[in-house]
PDB file of C-alpha atoms and ligand atoms in Angstrom:
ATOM      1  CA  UNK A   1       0.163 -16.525  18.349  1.00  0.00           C
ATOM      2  CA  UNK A   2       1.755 -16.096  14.974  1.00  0.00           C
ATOM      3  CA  UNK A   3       2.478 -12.351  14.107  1.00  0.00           C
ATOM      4  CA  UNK A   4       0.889 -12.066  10.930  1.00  0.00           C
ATOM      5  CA  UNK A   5       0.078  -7.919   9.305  1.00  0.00           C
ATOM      6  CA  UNK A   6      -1.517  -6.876   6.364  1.00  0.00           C
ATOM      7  CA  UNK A   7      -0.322  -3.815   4.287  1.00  0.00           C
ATOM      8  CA  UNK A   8      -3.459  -2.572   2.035  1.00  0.00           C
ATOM      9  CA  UNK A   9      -3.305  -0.080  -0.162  1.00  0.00           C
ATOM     10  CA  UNK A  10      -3.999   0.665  -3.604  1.00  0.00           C
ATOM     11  CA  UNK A  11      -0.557   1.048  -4.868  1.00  0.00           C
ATOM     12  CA  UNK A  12      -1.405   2.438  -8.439  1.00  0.00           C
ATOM     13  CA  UNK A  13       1.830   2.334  -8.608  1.00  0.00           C
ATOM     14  CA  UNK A  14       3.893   1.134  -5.597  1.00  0.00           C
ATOM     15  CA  UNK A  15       6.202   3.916  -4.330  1.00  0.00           C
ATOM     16  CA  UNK A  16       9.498   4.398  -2.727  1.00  0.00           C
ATOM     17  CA  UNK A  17       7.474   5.505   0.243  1.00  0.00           C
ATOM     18  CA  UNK A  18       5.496   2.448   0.357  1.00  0.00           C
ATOM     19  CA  UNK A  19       8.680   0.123  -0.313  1.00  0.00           C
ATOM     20  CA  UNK A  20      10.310   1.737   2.574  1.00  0.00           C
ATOM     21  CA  UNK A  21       7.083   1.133   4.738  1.00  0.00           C
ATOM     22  CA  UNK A  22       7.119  -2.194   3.659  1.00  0.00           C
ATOM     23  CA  UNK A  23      10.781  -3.047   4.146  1.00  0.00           C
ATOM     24  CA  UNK A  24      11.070  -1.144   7.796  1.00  0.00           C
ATOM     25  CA  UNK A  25       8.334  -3.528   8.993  1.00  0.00           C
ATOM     26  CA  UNK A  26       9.140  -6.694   7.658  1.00  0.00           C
ATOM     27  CA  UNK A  27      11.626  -7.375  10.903  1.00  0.00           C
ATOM     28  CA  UNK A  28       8.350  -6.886  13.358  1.00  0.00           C
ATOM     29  CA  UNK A  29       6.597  -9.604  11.531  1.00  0.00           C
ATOM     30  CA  UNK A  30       6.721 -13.681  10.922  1.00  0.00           C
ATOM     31  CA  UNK A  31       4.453 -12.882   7.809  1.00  0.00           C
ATOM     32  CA  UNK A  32       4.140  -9.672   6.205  1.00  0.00           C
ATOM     33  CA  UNK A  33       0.750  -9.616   3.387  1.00  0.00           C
ATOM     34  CA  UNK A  34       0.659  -6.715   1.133  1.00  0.00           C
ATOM     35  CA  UNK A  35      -3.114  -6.646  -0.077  1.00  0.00           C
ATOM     36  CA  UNK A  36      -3.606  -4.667  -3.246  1.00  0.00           C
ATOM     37  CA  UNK A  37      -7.204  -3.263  -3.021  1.00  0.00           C
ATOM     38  CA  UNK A  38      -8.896  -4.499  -6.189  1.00  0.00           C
ATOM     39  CA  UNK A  39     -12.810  -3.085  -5.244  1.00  0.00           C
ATOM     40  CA  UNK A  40     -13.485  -0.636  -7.958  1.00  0.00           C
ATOM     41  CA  UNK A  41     -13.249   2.797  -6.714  1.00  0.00           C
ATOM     42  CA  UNK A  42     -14.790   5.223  -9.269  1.00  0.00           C
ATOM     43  CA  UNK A  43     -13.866   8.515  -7.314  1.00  0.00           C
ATOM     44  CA  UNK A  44     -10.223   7.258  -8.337  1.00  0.00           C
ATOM     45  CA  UNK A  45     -10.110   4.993 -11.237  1.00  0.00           C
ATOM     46  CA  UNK A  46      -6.678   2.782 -11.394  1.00  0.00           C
ATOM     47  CA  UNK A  47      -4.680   3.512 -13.821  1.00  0.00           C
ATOM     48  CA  UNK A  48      -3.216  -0.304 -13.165  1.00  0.00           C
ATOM     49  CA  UNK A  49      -4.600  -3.408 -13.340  1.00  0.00           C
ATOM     50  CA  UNK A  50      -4.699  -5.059 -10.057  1.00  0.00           C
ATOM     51  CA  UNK A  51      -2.935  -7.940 -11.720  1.00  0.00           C
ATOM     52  CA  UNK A  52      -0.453  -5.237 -13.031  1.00  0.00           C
ATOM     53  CA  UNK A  53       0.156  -3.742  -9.386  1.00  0.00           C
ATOM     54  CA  UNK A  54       0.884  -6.748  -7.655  1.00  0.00           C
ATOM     55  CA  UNK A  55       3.437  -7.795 -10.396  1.00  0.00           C
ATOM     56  CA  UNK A  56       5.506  -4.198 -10.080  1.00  0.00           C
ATOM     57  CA  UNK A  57       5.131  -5.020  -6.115  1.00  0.00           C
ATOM     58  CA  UNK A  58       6.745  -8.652  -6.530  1.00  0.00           C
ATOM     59  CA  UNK A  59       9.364  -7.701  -8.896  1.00  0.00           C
ATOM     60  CA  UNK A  60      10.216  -4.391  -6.944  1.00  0.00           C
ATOM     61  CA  UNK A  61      10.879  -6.646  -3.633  1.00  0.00           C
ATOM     62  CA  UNK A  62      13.495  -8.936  -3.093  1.00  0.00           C
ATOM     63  CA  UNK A  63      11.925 -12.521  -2.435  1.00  0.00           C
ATOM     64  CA  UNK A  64      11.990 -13.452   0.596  1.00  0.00           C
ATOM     65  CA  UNK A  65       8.979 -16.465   2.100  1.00  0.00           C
ATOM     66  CA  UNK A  66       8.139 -13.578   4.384  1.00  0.00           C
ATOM     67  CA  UNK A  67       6.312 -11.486   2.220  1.00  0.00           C
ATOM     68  CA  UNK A  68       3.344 -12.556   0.284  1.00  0.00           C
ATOM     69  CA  UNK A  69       1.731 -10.079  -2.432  1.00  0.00           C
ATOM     70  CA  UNK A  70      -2.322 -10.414  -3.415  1.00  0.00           C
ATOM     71  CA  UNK A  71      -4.800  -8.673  -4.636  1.00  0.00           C
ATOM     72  CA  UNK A  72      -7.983  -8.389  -2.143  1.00  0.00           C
ATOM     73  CA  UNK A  73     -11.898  -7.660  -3.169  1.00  0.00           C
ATOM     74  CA  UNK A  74     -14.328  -6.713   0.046  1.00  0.00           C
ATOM     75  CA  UNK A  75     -13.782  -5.696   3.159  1.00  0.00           C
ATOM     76  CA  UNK A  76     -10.251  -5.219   4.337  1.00  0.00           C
ATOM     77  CA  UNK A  77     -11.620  -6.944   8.077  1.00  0.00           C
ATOM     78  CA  UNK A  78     -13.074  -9.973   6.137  1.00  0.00           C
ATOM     79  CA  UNK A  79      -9.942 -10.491   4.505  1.00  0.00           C
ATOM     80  CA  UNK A  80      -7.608  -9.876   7.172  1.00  0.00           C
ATOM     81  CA  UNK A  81      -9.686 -12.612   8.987  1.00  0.00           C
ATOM     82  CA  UNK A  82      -9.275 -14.862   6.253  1.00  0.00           C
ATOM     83  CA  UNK A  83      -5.845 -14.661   6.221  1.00  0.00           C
ATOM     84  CA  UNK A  84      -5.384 -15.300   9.745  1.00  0.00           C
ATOM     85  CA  UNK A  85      -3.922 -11.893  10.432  1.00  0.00           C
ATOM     86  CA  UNK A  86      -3.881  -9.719  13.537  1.00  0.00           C
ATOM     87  CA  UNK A  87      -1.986  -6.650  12.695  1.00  0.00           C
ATOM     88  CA  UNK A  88      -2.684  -4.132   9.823  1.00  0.00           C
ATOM     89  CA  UNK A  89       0.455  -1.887   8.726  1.00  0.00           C
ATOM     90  CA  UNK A  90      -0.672   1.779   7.134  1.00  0.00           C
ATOM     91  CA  UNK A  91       1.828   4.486   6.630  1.00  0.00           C
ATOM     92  CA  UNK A  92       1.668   8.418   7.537  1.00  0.00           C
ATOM     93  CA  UNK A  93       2.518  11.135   5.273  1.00  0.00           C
ATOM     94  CA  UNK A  94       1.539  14.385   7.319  1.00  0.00           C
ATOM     95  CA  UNK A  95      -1.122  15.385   8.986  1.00  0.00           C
ATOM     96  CA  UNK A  96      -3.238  15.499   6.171  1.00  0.00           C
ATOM     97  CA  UNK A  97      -3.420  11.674   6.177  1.00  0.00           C
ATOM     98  CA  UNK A  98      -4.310  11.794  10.002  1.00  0.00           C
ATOM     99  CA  UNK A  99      -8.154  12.634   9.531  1.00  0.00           C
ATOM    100  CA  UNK A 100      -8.425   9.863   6.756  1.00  0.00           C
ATOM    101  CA  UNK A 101      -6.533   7.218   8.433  1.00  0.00           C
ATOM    102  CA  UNK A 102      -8.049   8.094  11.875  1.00  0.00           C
ATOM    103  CA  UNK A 103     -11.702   7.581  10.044  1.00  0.00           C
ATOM    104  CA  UNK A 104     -10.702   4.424   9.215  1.00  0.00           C
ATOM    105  CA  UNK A 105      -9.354   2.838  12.242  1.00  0.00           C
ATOM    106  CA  UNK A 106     -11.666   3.442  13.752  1.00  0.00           C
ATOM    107  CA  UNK A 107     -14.204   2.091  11.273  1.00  0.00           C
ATOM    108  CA  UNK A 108     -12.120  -1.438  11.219  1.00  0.00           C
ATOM    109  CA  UNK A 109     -12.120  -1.439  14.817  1.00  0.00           C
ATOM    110  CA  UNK A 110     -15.964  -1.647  15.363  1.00  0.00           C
ATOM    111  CA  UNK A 111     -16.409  -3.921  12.590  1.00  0.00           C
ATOM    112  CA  UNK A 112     -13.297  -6.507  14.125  1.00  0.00           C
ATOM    113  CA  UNK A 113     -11.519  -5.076  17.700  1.00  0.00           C
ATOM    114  CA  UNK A 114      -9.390  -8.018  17.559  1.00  0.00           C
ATOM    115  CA  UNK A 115      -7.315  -6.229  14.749  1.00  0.00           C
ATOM    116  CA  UNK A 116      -4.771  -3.761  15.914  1.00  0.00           C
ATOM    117  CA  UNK A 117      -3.557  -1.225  13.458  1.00  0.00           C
ATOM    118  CA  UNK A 118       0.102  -0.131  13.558  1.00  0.00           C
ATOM    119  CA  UNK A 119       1.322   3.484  11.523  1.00  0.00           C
ATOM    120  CA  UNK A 120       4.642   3.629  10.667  1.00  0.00           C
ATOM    121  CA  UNK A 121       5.610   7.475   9.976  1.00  0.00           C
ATOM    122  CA  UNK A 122       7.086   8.179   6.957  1.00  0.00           C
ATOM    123  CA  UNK A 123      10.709   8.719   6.309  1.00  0.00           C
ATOM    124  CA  UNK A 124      11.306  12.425   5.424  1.00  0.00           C
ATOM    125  CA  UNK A 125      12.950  11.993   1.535  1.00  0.00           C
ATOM    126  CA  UNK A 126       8.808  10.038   0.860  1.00  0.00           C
ATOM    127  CA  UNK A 127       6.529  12.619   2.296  1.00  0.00           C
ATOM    128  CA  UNK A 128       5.950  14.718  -0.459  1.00  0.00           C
ATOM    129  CA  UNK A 129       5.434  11.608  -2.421  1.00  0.00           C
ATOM    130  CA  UNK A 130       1.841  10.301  -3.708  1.00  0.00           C
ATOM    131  CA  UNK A 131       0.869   7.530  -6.228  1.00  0.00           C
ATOM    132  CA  UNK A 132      -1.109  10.599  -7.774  1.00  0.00           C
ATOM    133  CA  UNK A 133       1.879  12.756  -8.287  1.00  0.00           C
ATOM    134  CA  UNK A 134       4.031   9.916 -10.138  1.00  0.00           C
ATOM    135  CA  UNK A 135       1.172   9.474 -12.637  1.00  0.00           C
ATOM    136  CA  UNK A 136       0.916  13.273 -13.124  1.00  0.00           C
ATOM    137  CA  UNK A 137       4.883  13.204 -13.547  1.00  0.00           C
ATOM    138  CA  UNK A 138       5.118  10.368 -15.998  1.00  0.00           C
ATOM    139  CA  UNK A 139       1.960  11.232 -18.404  1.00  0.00           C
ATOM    140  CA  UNK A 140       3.328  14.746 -18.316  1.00  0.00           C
ATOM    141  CA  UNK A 141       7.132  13.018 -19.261  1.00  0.00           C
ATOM    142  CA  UNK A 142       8.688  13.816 -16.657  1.00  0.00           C
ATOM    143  CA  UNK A 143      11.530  11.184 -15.014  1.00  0.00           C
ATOM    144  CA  UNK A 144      10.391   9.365 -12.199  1.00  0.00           C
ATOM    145  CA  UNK A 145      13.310   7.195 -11.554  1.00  0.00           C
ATOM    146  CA  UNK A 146      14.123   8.967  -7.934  1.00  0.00           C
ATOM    147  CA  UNK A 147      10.451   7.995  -6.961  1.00  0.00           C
ATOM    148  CA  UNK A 148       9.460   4.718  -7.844  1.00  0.00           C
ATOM    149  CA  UNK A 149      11.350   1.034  -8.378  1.00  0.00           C
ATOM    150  CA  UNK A 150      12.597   1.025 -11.754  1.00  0.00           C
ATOM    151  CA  UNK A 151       9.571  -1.775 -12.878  1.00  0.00           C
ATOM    152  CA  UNK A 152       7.376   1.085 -12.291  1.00  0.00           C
ATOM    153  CA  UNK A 153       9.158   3.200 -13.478  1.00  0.00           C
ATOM    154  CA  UNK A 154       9.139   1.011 -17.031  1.00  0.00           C
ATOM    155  CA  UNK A 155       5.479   0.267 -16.706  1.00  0.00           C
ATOM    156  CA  UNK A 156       4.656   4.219 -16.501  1.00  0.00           C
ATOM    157  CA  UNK A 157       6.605   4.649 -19.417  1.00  0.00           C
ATOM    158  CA  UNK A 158       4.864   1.938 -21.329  1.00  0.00           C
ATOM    159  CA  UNK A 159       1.709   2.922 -20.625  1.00  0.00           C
ATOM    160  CA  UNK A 160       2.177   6.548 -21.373  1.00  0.00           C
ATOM    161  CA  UNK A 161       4.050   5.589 -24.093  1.00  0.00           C
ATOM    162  CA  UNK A 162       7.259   7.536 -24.052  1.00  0.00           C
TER     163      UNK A 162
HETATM  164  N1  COA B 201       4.663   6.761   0.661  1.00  0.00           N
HETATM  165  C1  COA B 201       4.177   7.299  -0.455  1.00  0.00           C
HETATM  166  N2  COA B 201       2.870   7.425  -0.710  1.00  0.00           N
HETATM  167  C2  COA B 201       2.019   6.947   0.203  1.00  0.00           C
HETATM  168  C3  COA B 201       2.471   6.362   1.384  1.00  0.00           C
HETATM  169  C4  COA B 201       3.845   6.266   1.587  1.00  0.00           C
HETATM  170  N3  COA B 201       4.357   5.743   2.691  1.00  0.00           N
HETATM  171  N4  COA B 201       1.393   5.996   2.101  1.00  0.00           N
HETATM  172  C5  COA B 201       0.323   6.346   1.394  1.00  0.00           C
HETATM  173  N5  COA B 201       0.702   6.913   0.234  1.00  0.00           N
HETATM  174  C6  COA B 201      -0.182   7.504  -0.779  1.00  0.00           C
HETATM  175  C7  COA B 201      -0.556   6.617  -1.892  1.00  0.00           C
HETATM  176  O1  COA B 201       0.363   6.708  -2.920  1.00  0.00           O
HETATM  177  C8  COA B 201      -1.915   7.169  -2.265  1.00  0.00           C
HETATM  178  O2  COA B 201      -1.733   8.282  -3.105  1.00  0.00           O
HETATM  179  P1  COA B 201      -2.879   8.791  -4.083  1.00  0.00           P
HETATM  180  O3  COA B 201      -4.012   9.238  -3.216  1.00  0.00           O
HETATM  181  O4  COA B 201      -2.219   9.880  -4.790  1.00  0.00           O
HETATM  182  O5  COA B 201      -3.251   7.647  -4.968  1.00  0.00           O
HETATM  183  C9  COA B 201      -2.494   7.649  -0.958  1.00  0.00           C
HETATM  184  O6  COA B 201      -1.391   7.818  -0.125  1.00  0.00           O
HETATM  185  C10 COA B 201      -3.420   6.687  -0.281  1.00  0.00           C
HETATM  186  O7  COA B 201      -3.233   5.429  -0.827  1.00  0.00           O
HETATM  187  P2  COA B 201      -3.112   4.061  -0.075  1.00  0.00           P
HETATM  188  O8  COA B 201      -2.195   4.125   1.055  1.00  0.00           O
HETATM  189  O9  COA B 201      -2.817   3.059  -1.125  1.00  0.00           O
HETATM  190  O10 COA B 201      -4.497   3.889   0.523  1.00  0.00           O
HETATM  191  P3  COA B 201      -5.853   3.932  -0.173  1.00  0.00           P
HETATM  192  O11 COA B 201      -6.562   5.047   0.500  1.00  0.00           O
HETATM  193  O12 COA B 201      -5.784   3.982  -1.626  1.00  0.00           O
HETATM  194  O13 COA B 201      -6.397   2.496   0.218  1.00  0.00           O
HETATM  195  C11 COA B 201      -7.497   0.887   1.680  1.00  0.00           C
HETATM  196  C12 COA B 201      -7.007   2.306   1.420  1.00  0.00           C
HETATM  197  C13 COA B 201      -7.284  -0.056   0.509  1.00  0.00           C
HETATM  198  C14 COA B 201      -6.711   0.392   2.855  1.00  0.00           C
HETATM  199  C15 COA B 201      -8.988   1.021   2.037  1.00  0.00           C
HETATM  200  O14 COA B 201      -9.660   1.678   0.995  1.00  0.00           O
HETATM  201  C16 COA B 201      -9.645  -0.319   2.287  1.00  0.00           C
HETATM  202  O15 COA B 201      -9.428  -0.934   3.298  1.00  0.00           O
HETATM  203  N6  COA B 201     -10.474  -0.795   1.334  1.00  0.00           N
HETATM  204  C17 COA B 201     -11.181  -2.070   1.417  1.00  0.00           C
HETATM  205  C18 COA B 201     -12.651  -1.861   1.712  1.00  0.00           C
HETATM  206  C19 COA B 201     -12.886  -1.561   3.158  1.00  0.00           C
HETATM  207  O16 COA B 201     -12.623  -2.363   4.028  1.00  0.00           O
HETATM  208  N7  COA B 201     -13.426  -0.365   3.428  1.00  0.00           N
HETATM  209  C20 COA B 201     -13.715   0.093   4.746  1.00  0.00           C
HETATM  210  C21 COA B 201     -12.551   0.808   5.338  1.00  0.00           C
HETATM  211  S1  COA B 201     -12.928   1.396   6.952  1.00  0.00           S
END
């Protein structure tokens, strides 16, 4: 069976944190999907298009026929399915994330237990980072050039308009 993972998220914006997630598990996998959540979530509005995310997420990787980037709507499960995957890829931050991420395995589990879910821990210089933070740091014009691929870091300043 073909090794195919997902890695969902809402990346608004992609990270360092989630590019080194992403690039540490690329060698486990013959196909490695990054799925940009594009439901609307109004306890966090995006500050991003989902268009706009999975751009920065393209340009901030280097090509490779590997890695595909999309936006998904519904349930991760469904789409997982639909892509023919079997593995889904989420990173951890500290324990704080544990609860959260914990919730949700075990939600995806009952509703496919063919899936397996993999965490990668985070390297150290990315824990303290959050998509949250970044946006805080840019609209308050602050540099975020250590954080984030420089597309993003373009994009933030575009759209706060420094
Ligand atoms: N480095 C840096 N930051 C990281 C990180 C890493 N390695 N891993 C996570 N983060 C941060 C993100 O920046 C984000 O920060 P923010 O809260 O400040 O925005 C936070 O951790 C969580 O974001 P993310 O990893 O993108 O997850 P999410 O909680 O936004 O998205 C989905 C979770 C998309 C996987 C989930 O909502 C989902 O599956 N939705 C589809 C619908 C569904 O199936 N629901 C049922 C689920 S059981």
């Amino acid at each position: 069976m073909k090794k195919i993972a997902v890695y969902p998220g809402s990346f608004d914006p992609v990270t360092n944190g989630h590019i080194d997630i992403i690039k540490r598990s690329i060698s486990l996998f013959e196909k490695l999907i990054i799925a940009v959540n594009a439901n609307p979530n109004p306890a966090k509005p995006y500050l991003f298009s989902a268009e706009e995310r999975v751009e920065m997420i393209r340009e901030a990787l280097p090509s490779s026929p590997k890695i595909e980037v999309e936006s998904f709507k519904g349930l991760l499960v469904h789409y997982a399915r639909k892509k023919g995957a079997n593995f889904i890829i989420r990173g951890l931050r500290a324990l704080s994330d544990f609860e959260y991420e914990f919730q949700m395995y075990l939600m995806n589990k009952k509703l496919n237990p063919d899936l397996e879910m993999i965490y990668f821990m985070t390297s150290q210089q990315y824990s303290h980072l959050s998509s949250s933070v970044i946006k805080e740091i840019a609209k308050l014009g602050g540099s975020t050039i250590n954080f984030v691929p420089p597309v993003v870091e373009k994009k933030l300043l575009e759209k706060f308009g420094y």
